[in-house]
Short mmCIF file of N, CA, C and O in Angstrom, two decimals:
data_model
loop_
_atom_site.label_atom_id
_atom_site.label_comp_id
_atom_site.label_asym_id
_atom_site.label_seq_id
_atom_site.Cartn_x
_atom_site.Cartn_y
_atom_site.Cartn_z
N MET E 1 28.14 83.94 88.63
CA MET E 1 27.23 84.72 87.84
C MET E 1 26.92 83.97 86.55
O MET E 1 27.79 83.40 85.92
N ARG E 2 25.67 84.00 86.16
CA ARG E 2 25.23 83.37 84.91
C ARG E 2 24.91 84.46 83.90
O ARG E 2 24.41 85.50 84.25
N THR E 3 25.20 84.15 82.66
CA THR E 3 24.93 85.10 81.59
C THR E 3 23.82 84.57 80.72
O THR E 3 23.79 83.38 80.41
N ALA E 4 22.92 85.44 80.31
CA ALA E 4 21.85 85.06 79.39
C ALA E 4 22.02 85.87 78.10
O ALA E 4 22.45 87.02 78.13
N TYR E 5 21.71 85.24 76.99
CA TYR E 5 21.83 85.89 75.69
C TYR E 5 20.46 85.98 75.05
O TYR E 5 19.62 85.11 75.23
N SER E 6 20.27 87.01 74.26
CA SER E 6 18.99 87.17 73.56
C SER E 6 18.88 86.13 72.45
O SER E 6 19.88 85.58 71.98
N VAL E 7 17.64 85.88 72.03
CA VAL E 7 17.41 84.93 70.94
C VAL E 7 18.16 85.39 69.70
O VAL E 7 18.78 84.58 69.00
N ARG E 8 18.13 86.67 69.42
CA ARG E 8 18.81 87.22 68.24
C ARG E 8 20.32 86.94 68.29
O ARG E 8 20.91 86.52 67.30
N THR E 9 20.93 87.12 69.44
CA THR E 9 22.37 86.89 69.60
C THR E 9 22.71 85.41 69.40
O THR E 9 23.67 85.07 68.71
N VAL E 10 21.91 84.55 69.99
CA VAL E 10 22.16 83.11 69.87
C VAL E 10 21.99 82.66 68.42
O VAL E 10 22.82 81.92 67.88
N ARG E 11 20.92 83.10 67.78
CA ARG E 11 20.69 82.69 66.38
C ARG E 11 21.80 83.19 65.46
O ARG E 11 22.21 82.47 64.55
N ALA E 12 22.30 84.38 65.70
CA ALA E 12 23.40 84.90 64.88
C ALA E 12 24.65 84.06 65.07
O ALA E 12 25.35 83.73 64.10
N ALA E 13 24.96 83.70 66.30
CA ALA E 13 26.13 82.86 66.58
C ALA E 13 25.96 81.48 65.96
O ALA E 13 26.90 80.94 65.36
N GLU E 14 24.77 80.90 66.09
CA GLU E 14 24.52 79.59 65.50
C GLU E 14 24.62 79.63 63.98
O GLU E 14 25.17 78.73 63.37
N GLN E 15 24.07 80.67 63.39
CA GLN E 15 24.09 80.78 61.92
C GLN E 15 25.54 80.83 61.41
O GLN E 15 25.87 80.16 60.44
N ALA E 16 26.38 81.58 62.09
CA ALA E 16 27.78 81.67 61.68
C ALA E 16 28.47 80.31 61.80
O ALA E 16 29.23 79.90 60.91
N LEU E 17 28.19 79.59 62.86
CA LEU E 17 28.79 78.27 63.05
C LEU E 17 28.25 77.25 62.04
O LEU E 17 29.01 76.47 61.47
N MET E 18 26.94 77.27 61.83
CA MET E 18 26.34 76.29 60.91
C MET E 18 26.83 76.49 59.47
O MET E 18 26.88 75.53 58.71
N ALA E 19 27.22 77.71 59.14
CA ALA E 19 27.76 77.96 57.80
C ALA E 19 29.12 77.29 57.61
O ALA E 19 29.50 76.97 56.49
N ARG E 20 29.84 77.07 58.71
CA ARG E 20 31.19 76.49 58.63
C ARG E 20 31.25 75.01 58.96
O ARG E 20 32.20 74.32 58.59
N LEU E 21 30.26 74.51 59.70
CA LEU E 21 30.31 73.12 60.17
C LEU E 21 29.47 72.20 59.29
O LEU E 21 28.54 72.66 58.64
N PRO E 22 29.78 70.91 59.30
CA PRO E 22 28.94 69.95 58.57
C PRO E 22 27.52 69.93 59.15
O PRO E 22 27.30 70.25 60.32
N GLU E 23 26.58 69.53 58.32
CA GLU E 23 25.17 69.43 58.73
C GLU E 23 25.03 68.61 60.01
O GLU E 23 25.57 67.51 60.12
N GLY E 24 24.34 69.15 60.99
CA GLY E 24 24.06 68.44 62.23
C GLY E 24 25.16 68.50 63.28
O GLY E 24 24.95 68.05 64.40
N ALA E 25 26.31 69.06 62.94
CA ALA E 25 27.43 69.07 63.89
C ALA E 25 27.12 69.90 65.14
O ALA E 25 27.45 69.51 66.25
N LEU E 26 26.46 71.04 64.95
CA LEU E 26 26.15 71.90 66.10
C LEU E 26 25.16 71.20 67.04
O LEU E 26 25.31 71.25 68.26
N MET E 27 24.18 70.51 66.47
CA MET E 27 23.22 69.79 67.29
C MET E 27 23.91 68.66 68.06
O MET E 27 23.61 68.43 69.24
N GLN E 28 24.83 67.97 67.43
CA GLN E 28 25.55 66.90 68.11
C GLN E 28 26.41 67.45 69.24
O GLN E 28 26.54 66.83 70.30
N ARG E 29 27.00 68.63 69.04
CA ARG E 29 27.78 69.26 70.11
C ARG E 29 26.88 69.61 71.29
O ARG E 29 27.25 69.39 72.45
N ALA E 30 25.71 70.18 71.00
CA ALA E 30 24.77 70.53 72.06
C ALA E 30 24.32 69.28 72.81
O ALA E 30 24.25 69.26 74.04
N ALA E 31 24.04 68.22 72.07
CA ALA E 31 23.60 66.96 72.69
C ALA E 31 24.70 66.37 73.56
O ALA E 31 24.43 65.88 74.66
N ALA E 32 25.94 66.44 73.09
CA ALA E 32 27.05 65.91 73.87
C ALA E 32 27.21 66.69 75.18
O ALA E 32 27.41 66.10 76.25
N GLY E 33 27.10 68.01 75.10
CA GLY E 33 27.20 68.83 76.31
C GLY E 33 26.07 68.56 77.28
O GLY E 33 26.28 68.45 78.49
N LEU E 34 24.85 68.44 76.76
CA LEU E 34 23.70 68.15 77.61
C LEU E 34 23.82 66.78 78.25
O LEU E 34 23.60 66.62 79.46
N ALA E 35 24.23 65.78 77.47
CA ALA E 35 24.39 64.43 78.02
C ALA E 35 25.47 64.41 79.10
O ALA E 35 25.31 63.75 80.14
N ALA E 36 26.56 65.13 78.88
CA ALA E 36 27.63 65.18 79.89
C ALA E 36 27.15 65.83 81.17
O ALA E 36 27.44 65.34 82.28
N ALA E 37 26.40 66.94 81.05
CA ALA E 37 25.88 67.61 82.24
C ALA E 37 24.90 66.71 82.99
O ALA E 37 24.94 66.63 84.23
N CYS E 38 24.04 66.03 82.26
CA CYS E 38 23.09 65.11 82.90
C CYS E 38 23.82 63.94 83.56
O CYS E 38 23.45 63.52 84.67
N ALA E 39 24.83 63.41 82.90
CA ALA E 39 25.60 62.30 83.47
C ALA E 39 26.28 62.73 84.77
O ALA E 39 26.34 61.95 85.73
N ASP E 40 26.76 63.97 84.82
CA ASP E 40 27.37 64.48 86.06
C ASP E 40 26.34 64.49 87.20
O ASP E 40 26.65 64.07 88.32
N VAL E 41 25.14 64.95 86.90
CA VAL E 41 24.08 64.97 87.93
C VAL E 41 23.75 63.54 88.36
O VAL E 41 23.64 63.26 89.56
N LEU E 42 23.62 62.64 87.41
CA LEU E 42 23.30 61.25 87.74
C LEU E 42 24.40 60.61 88.57
O LEU E 42 24.12 59.86 89.51
N ARG E 43 25.67 60.88 88.24
CA ARG E 43 26.79 60.33 89.01
C ARG E 43 26.78 60.85 90.44
O ARG E 43 27.05 60.10 91.38
N ARG E 44 26.46 62.12 90.62
CA ARG E 44 26.41 62.69 91.97
C ARG E 44 25.30 62.04 92.80
O ARG E 44 25.39 62.00 94.03
N ARG E 45 24.29 61.52 92.13
CA ARG E 45 23.17 60.88 92.83
C ARG E 45 23.27 59.37 92.82
O ARG E 45 22.34 58.69 93.21
N GLY E 46 24.37 58.86 92.35
CA GLY E 46 24.56 57.41 92.34
C GLY E 46 25.36 56.95 91.15
O GLY E 46 26.54 56.70 91.26
N ARG E 47 24.72 56.86 89.99
CA ARG E 47 25.41 56.37 88.79
C ARG E 47 24.56 56.66 87.56
O ARG E 47 23.37 56.92 87.66
N VAL E 48 25.20 56.56 86.40
CA VAL E 48 24.49 56.73 85.14
C VAL E 48 23.83 55.41 84.76
O VAL E 48 22.63 55.36 84.48
N TYR E 49 24.61 54.34 84.78
CA TYR E 49 24.09 53.02 84.42
C TYR E 49 22.95 52.64 85.36
O TYR E 49 23.10 52.68 86.58
N GLY E 50 21.82 52.29 84.80
CA GLY E 50 20.67 51.90 85.60
C GLY E 50 19.78 53.04 86.06
O GLY E 50 18.71 52.80 86.61
N SER E 51 20.21 54.28 85.82
CA SER E 51 19.37 55.43 86.17
C SER E 51 18.20 55.53 85.21
O SER E 51 18.25 55.00 84.10
N ARG E 52 17.18 56.23 85.62
CA ARG E 52 16.03 56.47 84.75
C ARG E 52 15.98 57.95 84.40
O ARG E 52 16.11 58.80 85.28
N VAL E 53 15.76 58.22 83.12
CA VAL E 53 15.74 59.59 82.61
C VAL E 53 14.48 59.78 81.77
O VAL E 53 14.14 58.92 80.96
N VAL E 54 13.81 60.89 81.98
CA VAL E 54 12.64 61.25 81.17
C VAL E 54 12.96 62.54 80.44
O VAL E 54 13.40 63.52 81.04
N LEU E 55 12.75 62.53 79.13
CA LEU E 55 12.96 63.71 78.30
C LEU E 55 11.62 64.35 77.99
O LEU E 55 10.69 63.66 77.57
N LEU E 56 11.50 65.64 78.18
CA LEU E 56 10.33 66.38 77.76
C LEU E 56 10.74 67.09 76.48
O LEU E 56 11.56 68.01 76.50
N VAL E 57 10.21 66.65 75.35
CA VAL E 57 10.72 67.02 74.03
C VAL E 57 9.72 67.86 73.25
O VAL E 57 8.61 67.41 72.98
N GLY E 58 10.16 69.06 72.89
CA GLY E 58 9.35 69.93 72.04
C GLY E 58 9.57 69.62 70.57
O GLY E 58 10.25 68.66 70.20
N SER E 59 9.01 70.48 69.72
CA SER E 59 9.01 70.20 68.29
C SER E 59 10.22 70.79 67.54
O SER E 59 10.43 70.47 66.39
N GLY E 60 11.00 71.62 68.15
CA GLY E 60 12.09 72.29 67.44
C GLY E 60 13.42 71.56 67.56
O GLY E 60 13.49 70.41 68.00
N ASP E 61 14.46 72.27 67.16
CA ASP E 61 15.80 71.68 67.21
C ASP E 61 16.26 71.42 68.63
O ASP E 61 17.05 70.50 68.87
N ASN E 62 15.79 72.20 69.61
CA ASN E 62 16.15 71.91 70.99
C ASN E 62 15.60 70.55 71.40
O ASN E 62 16.23 69.83 72.19
N GLY E 63 14.45 70.19 70.86
CA GLY E 63 13.91 68.85 71.09
C GLY E 63 14.83 67.80 70.50
O GLY E 63 15.04 66.74 71.08
N GLY E 64 15.40 68.10 69.33
CA GLY E 64 16.39 67.20 68.72
C GLY E 64 17.62 67.06 69.59
O GLY E 64 18.14 65.95 69.77
N ASP E 65 18.08 68.18 70.15
CA ASP E 65 19.22 68.13 71.08
C ASP E 65 18.93 67.16 72.22
O ASP E 65 19.76 66.32 72.57
N ALA E 66 17.72 67.28 72.80
CA ALA E 66 17.35 66.43 73.92
C ALA E 66 17.30 64.96 73.52
O ALA E 66 17.78 64.09 74.26
N LEU E 67 16.74 64.68 72.35
CA LEU E 67 16.65 63.28 71.90
C LEU E 67 18.03 62.68 71.67
O LEU E 67 18.29 61.53 72.07
N TYR E 68 18.91 63.42 71.03
CA TYR E 68 20.28 62.91 70.82
C TYR E 68 21.01 62.74 72.15
O TYR E 68 21.74 61.77 72.34
N ALA E 69 20.79 63.66 73.09
CA ALA E 69 21.40 63.52 74.42
C ALA E 69 20.87 62.28 75.11
O ALA E 69 21.62 61.53 75.74
N GLY E 70 19.56 62.05 74.99
CA GLY E 70 18.96 60.85 75.58
C GLY E 70 19.55 59.58 74.99
O GLY E 70 19.80 58.60 75.70
N ALA E 71 19.80 59.60 73.68
CA ALA E 71 20.42 58.43 73.03
C ALA E 71 21.81 58.19 73.60
O ALA E 71 22.21 57.04 73.84
N ARG E 72 22.55 59.25 73.84
CA ARG E 72 23.90 59.10 74.42
C ARG E 72 23.82 58.51 75.83
O ARG E 72 24.62 57.65 76.20
N LEU E 73 22.86 58.98 76.61
CA LEU E 73 22.69 58.44 77.97
C LEU E 73 22.25 56.98 77.93
O LEU E 73 22.70 56.17 78.75
N ALA E 74 21.39 56.65 76.98
CA ALA E 74 20.95 55.25 76.84
C ALA E 74 22.12 54.35 76.51
O ALA E 74 22.21 53.22 77.02
N ARG E 75 23.05 54.82 75.66
CA ARG E 75 24.23 54.01 75.34
C ARG E 75 25.13 53.81 76.55
O ARG E 75 25.92 52.86 76.59
N ARG E 76 24.98 54.66 77.57
CA ARG E 76 25.76 54.52 78.81
C ARG E 76 24.99 53.71 79.85
O ARG E 76 25.43 53.59 80.99
N GLY E 77 23.82 53.18 79.46
CA GLY E 77 23.10 52.29 80.35
C GLY E 77 21.94 52.90 81.10
O GLY E 77 21.32 52.22 81.93
N ALA E 78 21.61 54.15 80.84
CA ALA E 78 20.44 54.76 81.48
C ALA E 78 19.18 54.31 80.75
O ALA E 78 19.19 54.11 79.54
N GLY E 79 18.12 54.16 81.49
CA GLY E 79 16.82 53.88 80.89
C GLY E 79 16.19 55.22 80.51
O GLY E 79 15.93 56.04 81.38
N VAL E 80 15.99 55.46 79.24
CA VAL E 80 15.53 56.76 78.77
C VAL E 80 14.16 56.64 78.12
O VAL E 80 13.94 55.74 77.29
N ARG E 81 13.25 57.52 78.48
CA ARG E 81 11.93 57.62 77.87
C ARG E 81 11.74 59.07 77.43
O ARG E 81 12.19 59.99 78.11
N ALA E 82 11.07 59.26 76.31
CA ALA E 82 10.81 60.60 75.80
C ALA E 82 9.32 60.88 75.78
O ALA E 82 8.53 60.04 75.33
N VAL E 83 8.93 62.02 76.29
CA VAL E 83 7.56 62.51 76.21
C VAL E 83 7.57 63.60 75.14
O VAL E 83 8.23 64.62 75.30
N LEU E 84 6.88 63.35 74.04
CA LEU E 84 6.86 64.28 72.91
C LEU E 84 5.66 65.21 73.04
O LEU E 84 4.52 64.75 73.09
N THR E 85 5.91 66.52 73.08
CA THR E 85 4.81 67.47 73.21
C THR E 85 4.08 67.67 71.88
O THR E 85 2.93 68.08 71.87
N ALA E 86 4.75 67.40 70.78
CA ALA E 86 4.15 67.51 69.44
C ALA E 86 4.65 66.33 68.61
O ALA E 86 5.54 66.48 67.78
N PRO E 87 4.11 65.13 68.83
CA PRO E 87 4.65 63.92 68.20
C PRO E 87 4.84 64.00 66.69
O PRO E 87 5.82 63.51 66.17
N GLY E 88 3.93 64.65 66.00
CA GLY E 88 4.05 64.73 64.54
C GLY E 88 5.11 65.68 64.05
O GLY E 88 5.45 65.69 62.88
N ARG E 89 5.65 66.49 64.96
CA ARG E 89 6.66 67.48 64.57
C ARG E 89 8.00 67.28 65.28
O ARG E 89 8.84 68.16 65.25
N ALA E 90 8.19 66.14 65.91
CA ALA E 90 9.45 65.87 66.61
C ALA E 90 10.59 65.71 65.61
O ALA E 90 10.37 65.31 64.48
N HIS E 91 11.79 66.00 66.04
CA HIS E 91 12.98 65.93 65.19
C HIS E 91 13.21 64.49 64.75
O HIS E 91 13.44 63.61 65.57
N GLU E 92 13.14 64.25 63.45
CA GLU E 92 13.22 62.88 62.90
C GLU E 92 14.54 62.18 63.25
O GLU E 92 14.54 61.02 63.67
N GLY E 93 15.65 62.87 63.07
CA GLY E 93 16.94 62.25 63.39
C GLY E 93 17.07 61.90 64.85
O GLY E 93 17.60 60.85 65.21
N GLY E 94 16.57 62.78 65.71
CA GLY E 94 16.60 62.52 67.15
C GLY E 94 15.72 61.34 67.52
O GLY E 94 16.10 60.52 68.35
N ILE E 95 14.56 61.24 66.90
CA ILE E 95 13.67 60.09 67.15
C ILE E 95 14.37 58.80 66.75
O ILE E 95 14.34 57.80 67.47
N THR E 96 15.02 58.81 65.60
CA THR E 96 15.73 57.62 65.11
C THR E 96 16.85 57.23 66.09
O THR E 96 17.04 56.05 66.38
N ALA E 97 17.57 58.24 66.60
CA ALA E 97 18.67 57.96 67.53
C ALA E 97 18.12 57.32 68.80
O ALA E 97 18.72 56.42 69.36
#
């Protein structure tokens, strides 16, 4: 069974965590989890190193999560490309990564 949470519930949980954690820590945790899940899928289909990954990146913090996750996969040898849906509003730190 999968559980879904409302936007209000998620934002309240994130706000409480962001008040206690250093700047960007929550985004890095999300990126690490996403990269690990993607790496598991890639391993089941062959390997991470040499795989090709395409990121569809929006303008918000979730787009930043994806960009940081892509950077992690690239460091493991995957070829990563990002398609930005709003290039002028993409997460700057994620773009840099």
